[in-house]
GROMACS .gro file of C-alpha atoms in nm:
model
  214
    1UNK     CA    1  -0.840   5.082  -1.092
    2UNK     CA    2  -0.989   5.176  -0.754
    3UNK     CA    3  -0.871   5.405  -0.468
    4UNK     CA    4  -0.992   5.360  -0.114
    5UNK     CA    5  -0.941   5.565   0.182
    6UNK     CA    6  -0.974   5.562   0.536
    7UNK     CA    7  -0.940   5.706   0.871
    8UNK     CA    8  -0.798   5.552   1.173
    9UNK     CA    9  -1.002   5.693   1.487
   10UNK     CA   10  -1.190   5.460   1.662
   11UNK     CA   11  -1.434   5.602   1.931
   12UNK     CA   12  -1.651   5.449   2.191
   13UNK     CA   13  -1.960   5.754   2.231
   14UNK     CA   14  -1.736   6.068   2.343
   15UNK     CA   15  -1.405   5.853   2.366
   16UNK     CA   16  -1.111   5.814   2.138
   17UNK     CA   17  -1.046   5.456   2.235
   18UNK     CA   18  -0.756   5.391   1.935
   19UNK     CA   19  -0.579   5.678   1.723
   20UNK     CA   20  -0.486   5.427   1.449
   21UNK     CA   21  -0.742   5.118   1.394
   22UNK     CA   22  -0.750   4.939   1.059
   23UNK     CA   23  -1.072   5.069   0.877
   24UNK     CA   24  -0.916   4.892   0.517
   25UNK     CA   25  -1.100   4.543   0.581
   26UNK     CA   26  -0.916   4.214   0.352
   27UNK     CA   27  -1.133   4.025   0.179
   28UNK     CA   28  -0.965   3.900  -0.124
   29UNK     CA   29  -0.636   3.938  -0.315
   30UNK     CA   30  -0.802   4.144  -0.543
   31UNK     CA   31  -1.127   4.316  -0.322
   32UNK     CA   32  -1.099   4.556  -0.028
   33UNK     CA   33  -1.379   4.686   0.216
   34UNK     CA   34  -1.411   5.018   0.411
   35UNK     CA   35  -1.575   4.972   0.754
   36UNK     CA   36  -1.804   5.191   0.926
   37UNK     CA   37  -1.990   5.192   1.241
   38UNK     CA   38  -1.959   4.961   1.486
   39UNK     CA   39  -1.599   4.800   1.473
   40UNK     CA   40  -1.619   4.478   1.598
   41UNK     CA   41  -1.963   4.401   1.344
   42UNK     CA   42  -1.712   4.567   1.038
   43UNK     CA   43  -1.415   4.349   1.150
   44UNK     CA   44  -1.593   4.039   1.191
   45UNK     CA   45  -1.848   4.057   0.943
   46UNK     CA   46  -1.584   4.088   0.664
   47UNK     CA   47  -1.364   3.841   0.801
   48UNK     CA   48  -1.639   3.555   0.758
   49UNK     CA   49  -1.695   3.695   0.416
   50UNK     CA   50  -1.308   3.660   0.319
   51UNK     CA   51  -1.339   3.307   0.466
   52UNK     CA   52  -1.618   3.236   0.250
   53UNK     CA   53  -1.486   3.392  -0.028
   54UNK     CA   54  -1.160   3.213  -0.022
   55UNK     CA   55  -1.419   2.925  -0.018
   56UNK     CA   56  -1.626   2.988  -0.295
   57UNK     CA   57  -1.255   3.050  -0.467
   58UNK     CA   58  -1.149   2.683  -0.401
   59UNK     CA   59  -1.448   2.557  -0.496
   60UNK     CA   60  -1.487   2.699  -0.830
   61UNK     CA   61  -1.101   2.708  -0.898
   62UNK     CA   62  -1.176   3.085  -1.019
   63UNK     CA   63  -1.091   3.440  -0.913
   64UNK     CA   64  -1.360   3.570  -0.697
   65UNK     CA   65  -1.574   3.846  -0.871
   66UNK     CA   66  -1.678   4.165  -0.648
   67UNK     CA   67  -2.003   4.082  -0.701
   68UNK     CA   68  -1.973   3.770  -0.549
   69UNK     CA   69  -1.869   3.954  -0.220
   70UNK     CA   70  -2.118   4.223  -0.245
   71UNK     CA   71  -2.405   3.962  -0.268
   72UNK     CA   72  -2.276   3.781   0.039
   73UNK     CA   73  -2.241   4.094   0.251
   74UNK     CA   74  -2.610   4.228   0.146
   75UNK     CA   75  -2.747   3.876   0.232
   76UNK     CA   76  -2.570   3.861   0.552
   77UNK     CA   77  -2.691   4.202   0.678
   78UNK     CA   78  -3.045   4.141   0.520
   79UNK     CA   79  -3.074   3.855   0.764
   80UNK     CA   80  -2.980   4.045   1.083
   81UNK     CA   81  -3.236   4.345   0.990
   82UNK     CA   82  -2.925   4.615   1.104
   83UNK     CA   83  -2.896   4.476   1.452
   84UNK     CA   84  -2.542   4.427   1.283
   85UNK     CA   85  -2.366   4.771   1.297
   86UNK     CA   86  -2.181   4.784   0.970
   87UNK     CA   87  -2.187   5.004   0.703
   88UNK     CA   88  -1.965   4.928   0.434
   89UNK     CA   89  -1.768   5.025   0.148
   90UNK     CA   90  -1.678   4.746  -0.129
   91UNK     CA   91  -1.462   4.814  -0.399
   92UNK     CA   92  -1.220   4.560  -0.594
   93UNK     CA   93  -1.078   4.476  -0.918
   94UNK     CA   94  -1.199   4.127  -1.154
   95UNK     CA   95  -1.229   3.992  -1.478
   96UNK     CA   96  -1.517   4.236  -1.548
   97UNK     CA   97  -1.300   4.516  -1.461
   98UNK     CA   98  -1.320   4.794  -1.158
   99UNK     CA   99  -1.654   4.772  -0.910
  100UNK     CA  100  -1.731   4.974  -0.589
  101UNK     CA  101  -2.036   4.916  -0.388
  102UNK     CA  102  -2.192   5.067  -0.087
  103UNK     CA  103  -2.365   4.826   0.170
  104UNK     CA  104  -2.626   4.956   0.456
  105UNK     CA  105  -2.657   4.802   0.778
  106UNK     CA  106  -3.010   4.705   0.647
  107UNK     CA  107  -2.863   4.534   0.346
  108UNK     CA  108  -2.934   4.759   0.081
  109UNK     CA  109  -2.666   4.839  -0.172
  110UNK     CA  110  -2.578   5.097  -0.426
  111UNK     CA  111  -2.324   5.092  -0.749
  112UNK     CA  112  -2.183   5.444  -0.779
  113UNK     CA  113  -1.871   5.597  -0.934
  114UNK     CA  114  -1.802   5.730  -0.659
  115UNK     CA  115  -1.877   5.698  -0.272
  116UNK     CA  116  -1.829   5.758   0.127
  117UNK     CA  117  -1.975   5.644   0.375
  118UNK     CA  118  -1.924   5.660   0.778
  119UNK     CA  119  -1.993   5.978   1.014
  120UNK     CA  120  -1.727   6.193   0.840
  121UNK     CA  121  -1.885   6.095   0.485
  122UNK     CA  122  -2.105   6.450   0.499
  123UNK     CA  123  -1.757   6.634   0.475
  124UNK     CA  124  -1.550   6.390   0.243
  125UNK     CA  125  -1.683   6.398  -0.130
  126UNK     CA  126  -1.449   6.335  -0.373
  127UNK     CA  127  -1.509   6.252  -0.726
  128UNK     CA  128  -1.164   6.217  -0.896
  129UNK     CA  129  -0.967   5.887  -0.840
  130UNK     CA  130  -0.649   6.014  -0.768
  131UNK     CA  131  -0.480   5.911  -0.454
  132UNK     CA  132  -0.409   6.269  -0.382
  133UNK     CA  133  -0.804   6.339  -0.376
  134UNK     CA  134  -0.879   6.083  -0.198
  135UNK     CA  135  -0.622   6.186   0.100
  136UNK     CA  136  -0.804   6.539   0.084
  137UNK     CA  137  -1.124   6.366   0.131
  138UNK     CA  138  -1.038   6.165   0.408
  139UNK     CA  139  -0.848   6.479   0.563
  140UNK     CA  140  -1.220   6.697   0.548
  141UNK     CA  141  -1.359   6.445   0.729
  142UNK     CA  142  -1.102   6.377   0.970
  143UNK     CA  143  -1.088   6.721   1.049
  144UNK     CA  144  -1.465   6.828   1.034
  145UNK     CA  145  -1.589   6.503   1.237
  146UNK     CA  146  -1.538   6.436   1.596
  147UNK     CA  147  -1.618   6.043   1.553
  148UNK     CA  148  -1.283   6.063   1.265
  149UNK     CA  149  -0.977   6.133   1.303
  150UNK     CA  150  -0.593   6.065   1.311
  151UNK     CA  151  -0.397   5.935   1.038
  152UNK     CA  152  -0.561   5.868   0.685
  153UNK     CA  153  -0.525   5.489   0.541
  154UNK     CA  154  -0.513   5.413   0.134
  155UNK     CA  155  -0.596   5.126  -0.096
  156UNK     CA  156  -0.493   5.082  -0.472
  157UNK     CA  157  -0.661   4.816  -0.636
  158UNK     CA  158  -0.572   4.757  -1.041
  159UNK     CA  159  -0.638   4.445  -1.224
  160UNK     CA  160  -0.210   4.382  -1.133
  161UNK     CA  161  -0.200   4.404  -0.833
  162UNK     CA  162  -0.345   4.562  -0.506
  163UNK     CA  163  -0.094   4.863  -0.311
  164UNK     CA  164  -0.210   4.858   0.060
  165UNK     CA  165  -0.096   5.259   0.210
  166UNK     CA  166  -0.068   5.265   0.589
  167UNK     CA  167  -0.059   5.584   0.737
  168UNK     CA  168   0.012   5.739   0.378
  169UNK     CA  169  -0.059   6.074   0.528
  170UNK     CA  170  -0.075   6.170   0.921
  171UNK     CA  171  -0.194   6.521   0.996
  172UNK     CA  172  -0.183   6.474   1.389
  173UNK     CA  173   0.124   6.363   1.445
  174UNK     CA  174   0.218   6.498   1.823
  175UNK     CA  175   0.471   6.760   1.837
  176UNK     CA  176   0.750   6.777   2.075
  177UNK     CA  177   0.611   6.981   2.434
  178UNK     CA  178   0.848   7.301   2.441
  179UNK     CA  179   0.876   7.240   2.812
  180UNK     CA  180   0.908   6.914   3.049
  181UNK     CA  181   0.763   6.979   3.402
  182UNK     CA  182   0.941   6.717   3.634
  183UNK     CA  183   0.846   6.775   4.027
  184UNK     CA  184   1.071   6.651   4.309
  185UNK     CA  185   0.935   6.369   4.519
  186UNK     CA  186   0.737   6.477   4.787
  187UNK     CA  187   0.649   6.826   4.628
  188UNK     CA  188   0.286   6.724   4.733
  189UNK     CA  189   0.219   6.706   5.089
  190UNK     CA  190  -0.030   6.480   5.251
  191UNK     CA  191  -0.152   6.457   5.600
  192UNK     CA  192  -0.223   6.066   5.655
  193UNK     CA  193  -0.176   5.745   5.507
  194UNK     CA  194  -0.412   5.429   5.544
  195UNK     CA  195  -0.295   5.105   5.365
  196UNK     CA  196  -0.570   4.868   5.438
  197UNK     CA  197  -0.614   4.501   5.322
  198UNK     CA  198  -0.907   4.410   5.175
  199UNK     CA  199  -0.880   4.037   5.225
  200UNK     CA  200  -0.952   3.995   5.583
  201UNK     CA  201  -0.925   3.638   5.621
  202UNK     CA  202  -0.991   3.340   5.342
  203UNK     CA  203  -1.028   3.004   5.405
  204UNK     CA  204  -1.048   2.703   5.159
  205UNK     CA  205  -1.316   2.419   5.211
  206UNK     CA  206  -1.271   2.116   5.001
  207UNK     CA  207  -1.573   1.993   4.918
  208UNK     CA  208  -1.562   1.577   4.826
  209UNK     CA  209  -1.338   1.357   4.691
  210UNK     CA  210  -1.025   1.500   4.543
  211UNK     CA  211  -0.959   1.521   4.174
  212UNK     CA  212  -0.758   1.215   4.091
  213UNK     CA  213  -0.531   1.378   3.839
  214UNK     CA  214  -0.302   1.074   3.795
   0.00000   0.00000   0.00000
């Protein structure tokens, strides 16, 4: 089978803007995809391909190959010349047996036994395909990359059936504060208060005939 694995920081430039995003993409029963880069191209670049999978599925009256999805994404990005921010991991289980596929922004693609991609991939290399690796890998580059970080997500895709692991491991969960500082209303003084309303005056015009809304 295959093993995915994920982080769940999202970041906008120096900003943690969600400490547990999705990165595990859906694109078939069967076929997963890792998204890195920028999320909104990652989410809805492999939600059209999942529509047009589950297209090509009822058309054909077969189970999708991972091929089939790798050939659509490469195309897709090809077209757009990496103006489309998403570099991508594809991995899934078929008839031929296990696949997993990286995909550039640009479109290009590799077939590897193993692979990572994303700004934490310099610190995450793992080889083995146990989930336990996998966690470790994710955990280097959570931990040695400011753009990932939080919790790490898993995937297990077989030729059965496909095991979807939220949160399987969290590393940063907050810990309870040994103190709470409450402060007394009106601990800090002030020497005036202004309330001022910004809305003057407004008047309404109507301009011709009113709407008949009958």
């Amino acid at each position: 089978g295959i093993v995915l694995g994920a982080d769940t920081r999202a970041t906008e430039g120096p900003i943690v803007a969600d400490k547990n995003c999705e990165k595990i993409h859906y694109i078939t029963d069967n076929i997963r995809c890792c998204g890195a880069g920028t999320a909104a191209d990652t989410e809805y670049t492999t939600a059209l391909v999942s529509s047009n999978m589950e297209l090509h599925a009822l058309s054909t009256g077969r189970t999708p190959r991972v091929v089939t999805a790798m050939t659509m994404l490469k195309q897709m990005l090809f077209r757009y010349q990496g103006h489309i921010g998403a570099a991508l991991v594809l991995a899934g289980v078929d008839a031929t047996g296990p696949h997993l596929f990286t995909i550039h922004p640009h479109g290009s693609t590799d077939k590897l036994p193993y692979v990572t991609m994303g700004s934490g991939s310099l610190a995450a290399m793992a080889r083995d395909d146990a989930l336990a690796l996998v966690k470790a890998a994710i955990s280097a580059g959570i931990f040695n990359d400011l753009g990932s970080g939080s919790n790490v997500d898993a995937c297990i895709i077989t030729a059965d059936h496909t095991e979807m692991l939220r949160n399987v491991e969290m590393p940063n969960v907050r810990v309870q504060k040994e103190r709470t500082y409450t402060f007394r209303k009106g601990t800090t003084a002030w020497t005036k208060e202004s309330v001022r309303n910004l809305v003057v005056s407004e008047q309404v015009t109507p301009v011709g005939d009113a709407m008949d809304t009958t």
